[in-house]
């Protein structure tokens, strides 16, 4: 978690309003004969979750999808600049306070659904996601959706001290809502 605000100039860029849905990622896979995500190989593509965010993809998958759409992944700095615009807010809905009610679905639902069975854990994980356009707490000025809920977002940035760790931004329902704001970072293997 970052604690110091810094002024950094960011050149203009575009950021999609919503996360990539399963149906959009499936269109990319089919159009390019691209490999399925590992969890789709194991458990199948769930027709009931077409409008939910794609999960479990690697950096190279996200980059390939972006190239196919004529886009690129944002840097961590770009993501944060868009999320905190125009007033340096800590939460998408504005202000300096966060409450668990502002994060959908809840951290408590994740804890209650945890299990040791990998298949059940995966099914619980995806069942707690929501449609990529479902966000009563959208950023009021930009319309960006789910900045601190649903799933984390891959950026093109790596940790300065460990280039094998890719920075993700935002939070998802498994992150306790009291410990995350728009400055928070998490990492996954690059």
Short mmCIF file of C-alpha atoms in Angstrom, two decimals:
data_model
loop_
_atom_site.label_atom_id
_atom_site.label_comp_id
_atom_site.label_asym_id
_atom_site.label_seq_id
_atom_site.Cartn_x
_atom_site.Cartn_y
_atom_site.Cartn_z
CA UNK A 1 0.00 0.00 0.00
CA UNK A 2 1.39 3.35 -0.97
CA UNK A 3 1.21 6.11 1.61
CA UNK A 4 2.84 9.16 0.03
CA UNK A 5 1.14 11.15 -2.71
CA UNK A 6 3.43 12.42 -5.45
CA UNK A 7 2.83 14.79 -8.34
CA UNK A 8 3.66 13.02 -11.57
CA UNK A 9 2.89 14.32 -15.05
CA UNK A 10 1.04 11.76 -17.16
CA UNK A 11 0.62 12.17 -20.92
CA UNK A 12 -2.90 11.78 -22.32
CA UNK A 13 -4.20 8.23 -22.72
CA UNK A 14 -7.42 6.28 -23.05
CA UNK A 15 -8.74 3.75 -20.54
CA UNK A 16 -11.71 1.47 -21.17
CA UNK A 17 -14.67 2.19 -18.92
CA UNK A 18 -15.24 -1.46 -17.95
CA UNK A 19 -13.19 -4.60 -17.44
CA UNK A 20 -12.93 -7.19 -20.22
CA UNK A 21 -15.86 -9.60 -20.14
CA UNK A 22 -15.71 -13.34 -20.74
CA UNK A 23 -17.67 -13.00 -23.98
CA UNK A 24 -15.25 -10.34 -25.29
CA UNK A 25 -12.27 -12.51 -24.41
CA UNK A 26 -13.94 -15.55 -26.01
CA UNK A 27 -14.40 -13.54 -29.25
CA UNK A 28 -10.64 -12.81 -29.20
CA UNK A 29 -9.81 -16.49 -28.59
CA UNK A 30 -12.05 -17.62 -31.44
CA UNK A 31 -10.93 -14.93 -33.91
CA UNK A 32 -7.25 -15.71 -33.35
CA UNK A 33 -7.32 -19.43 -32.59
CA UNK A 34 -5.73 -18.36 -29.29
CA UNK A 35 -5.38 -20.85 -26.41
CA UNK A 36 -8.18 -20.91 -23.87
CA UNK A 37 -7.44 -19.77 -20.31
CA UNK A 38 -6.37 -22.77 -18.22
CA UNK A 39 -9.52 -22.69 -16.08
CA UNK A 40 -11.74 -22.79 -19.19
CA UNK A 41 -9.76 -25.85 -20.33
CA UNK A 42 -10.33 -27.53 -16.95
CA UNK A 43 -13.87 -26.46 -16.08
CA UNK A 44 -15.34 -25.19 -19.34
CA UNK A 45 -16.68 -21.82 -20.45
CA UNK A 46 -19.66 -20.83 -18.31
CA UNK A 47 -22.48 -19.43 -20.48
CA UNK A 48 -24.04 -17.94 -17.34
CA UNK A 49 -21.03 -15.66 -16.81
CA UNK A 50 -20.61 -14.13 -20.29
CA UNK A 51 -20.88 -10.56 -18.98
CA UNK A 52 -18.59 -11.20 -15.98
CA UNK A 53 -14.89 -10.28 -16.12
CA UNK A 54 -12.39 -12.70 -17.59
CA UNK A 55 -10.10 -14.00 -14.84
CA UNK A 56 -6.97 -16.11 -14.62
CA UNK A 57 -5.22 -14.82 -17.73
CA UNK A 58 -1.50 -14.13 -17.93
CA UNK A 59 0.27 -10.90 -18.89
CA UNK A 60 0.97 -12.15 -22.43
CA UNK A 61 -2.73 -13.05 -22.84
CA UNK A 62 -3.81 -9.57 -21.73
CA UNK A 63 -1.27 -7.95 -24.06
CA UNK A 64 -2.39 -10.11 -27.01
CA UNK A 65 -6.02 -9.20 -26.34
CA UNK A 66 -5.12 -5.51 -26.21
CA UNK A 67 -3.19 -5.69 -29.50
CA UNK A 68 -6.18 -7.40 -31.13
CA UNK A 69 -8.37 -4.49 -29.98
CA UNK A 70 -5.79 -1.90 -31.13
CA UNK A 71 -5.08 -0.92 -27.54
CA UNK A 72 -2.51 -1.48 -24.77
CA UNK A 73 -2.46 -2.11 -21.06
CA UNK A 74 -2.23 1.02 -18.93
CA UNK A 75 0.76 1.60 -16.70
CA UNK A 76 0.11 1.54 -12.95
CA UNK A 77 0.61 5.32 -12.89
CA UNK A 78 -1.93 5.85 -15.69
CA UNK A 79 -4.48 3.61 -13.99
CA UNK A 80 -4.11 5.49 -10.71
CA UNK A 81 -4.22 8.89 -12.43
CA UNK A 82 -7.52 8.01 -14.10
CA UNK A 83 -8.96 6.48 -10.95
CA UNK A 84 -8.05 9.39 -8.66
CA UNK A 85 -8.95 12.16 -11.14
CA UNK A 86 -9.83 15.03 -10.76
CA UNK A 87 -9.24 15.65 -7.06
CA UNK A 88 -6.82 12.99 -5.77
CA UNK A 89 -9.64 10.97 -4.24
CA UNK A 90 -8.89 7.73 -2.44
CA UNK A 91 -12.15 6.01 -3.43
CA UNK A 92 -13.99 6.09 -6.78
CA UNK A 93 -17.11 7.54 -5.21
CA UNK A 94 -15.03 10.40 -3.80
CA UNK A 95 -13.87 11.28 -0.34
CA UNK A 96 -11.47 9.78 2.12
CA UNK A 97 -13.74 7.22 3.80
CA UNK A 98 -14.46 3.64 2.80
CA UNK A 99 -17.08 1.27 4.07
CA UNK A 100 -17.59 -2.42 3.25
CA UNK A 101 -20.98 -1.55 1.73
CA UNK A 102 -19.18 0.30 -1.08
CA UNK A 103 -17.41 -2.83 -2.37
CA UNK A 104 -19.37 -5.44 -4.33
CA UNK A 105 -19.48 -8.34 -3.67
CA UNK A 106 -18.35 -8.33 -0.09
CA UNK A 107 -15.19 -9.60 1.48
CA UNK A 108 -17.34 -11.48 3.98
CA UNK A 109 -18.95 -13.47 1.13
CA UNK A 110 -15.49 -14.48 -0.07
CA UNK A 111 -14.42 -15.66 3.37
CA UNK A 112 -17.65 -17.63 3.79
CA UNK A 113 -17.13 -19.32 0.40
CA UNK A 114 -13.51 -20.40 0.96
CA UNK A 115 -12.78 -24.12 0.68
CA UNK A 116 -9.86 -26.54 0.22
CA UNK A 117 -11.33 -28.15 -2.91
CA UNK A 118 -9.76 -26.51 -6.03
CA UNK A 119 -12.83 -27.00 -8.26
CA UNK A 120 -15.20 -25.70 -5.59
CA UNK A 121 -12.83 -22.78 -4.83
CA UNK A 122 -12.79 -21.83 -8.54
CA UNK A 123 -16.59 -22.08 -8.78
CA UNK A 124 -16.93 -19.97 -5.63
CA UNK A 125 -14.44 -17.43 -7.01
CA UNK A 126 -16.23 -16.89 -10.31
CA UNK A 127 -19.68 -17.02 -8.70
CA UNK A 128 -18.75 -13.99 -6.58
CA UNK A 129 -17.88 -11.85 -9.60
CA UNK A 130 -20.54 -9.57 -11.05
CA UNK A 131 -21.24 -8.25 -14.55
CA UNK A 132 -18.56 -5.80 -15.75
CA UNK A 133 -21.16 -3.02 -16.05
CA UNK A 134 -22.65 -3.57 -12.57
CA UNK A 135 -21.31 -0.82 -10.30
CA UNK A 136 -23.46 1.51 -8.22
CA UNK A 137 -20.24 3.25 -7.11
CA UNK A 138 -18.91 4.17 -10.56
CA UNK A 139 -16.46 7.05 -10.73
CA UNK A 140 -18.87 10.00 -11.03
CA UNK A 141 -16.75 12.16 -13.36
CA UNK A 142 -15.18 9.58 -15.70
CA UNK A 143 -17.71 6.75 -15.52
CA UNK A 144 -14.94 4.20 -14.87
CA UNK A 145 -16.44 1.06 -13.37
CA UNK A 146 -15.38 -1.32 -10.60
CA UNK A 147 -12.15 0.41 -9.65
CA UNK A 148 -12.20 -1.18 -6.19
CA UNK A 149 -14.41 -4.20 -6.73
CA UNK A 150 -14.95 -7.39 -8.71
CA UNK A 151 -11.42 -8.28 -9.92
CA UNK A 152 -7.98 -6.67 -9.97
CA UNK A 153 -6.65 -5.19 -13.21
CA UNK A 154 -3.35 -6.07 -14.86
CA UNK A 155 -1.10 -3.12 -15.73
CA UNK A 156 2.02 -3.05 -17.89
CA UNK A 157 4.16 -2.03 -14.89
CA UNK A 158 6.49 -4.23 -12.86
CA UNK A 159 7.82 -3.62 -9.37
CA UNK A 160 11.04 -1.55 -9.57
CA UNK A 161 12.89 -3.84 -7.18
CA UNK A 162 11.57 -7.08 -8.75
CA UNK A 163 10.84 -7.11 -12.50
CA UNK A 164 9.33 -10.57 -12.09
CA UNK A 165 6.40 -9.08 -10.17
CA UNK A 166 3.68 -7.42 -12.25
CA UNK A 167 1.64 -4.61 -10.65
CA UNK A 168 -2.11 -5.02 -10.51
CA UNK A 169 -4.38 -2.15 -9.52
CA UNK A 170 -7.77 -1.91 -7.97
CA UNK A 171 -9.08 -4.51 -5.62
CA UNK A 172 -11.37 -7.45 -5.74
CA UNK A 173 -13.81 -8.90 -3.30
CA UNK A 174 -11.12 -11.09 -1.63
CA UNK A 175 -9.30 -7.92 -0.51
CA UNK A 176 -10.62 -6.54 2.74
CA UNK A 177 -12.36 -3.25 1.85
CA UNK A 178 -10.86 -1.40 4.81
CA UNK A 179 -7.30 -1.97 3.58
CA UNK A 180 -7.58 -0.90 -0.05
CA UNK A 181 -7.88 2.45 -1.74
CA UNK A 182 -7.00 3.73 -5.21
CA UNK A 183 -3.30 3.98 -4.28
CA UNK A 184 -3.05 0.32 -3.28
CA UNK A 185 -0.95 -2.05 -5.35
CA UNK A 186 -0.71 -5.81 -5.44
CA UNK A 187 1.50 -8.02 -7.52
CA UNK A 188 1.29 -11.26 -9.46
CA UNK A 189 4.14 -13.15 -11.14
CA UNK A 190 5.04 -11.48 -14.45
#
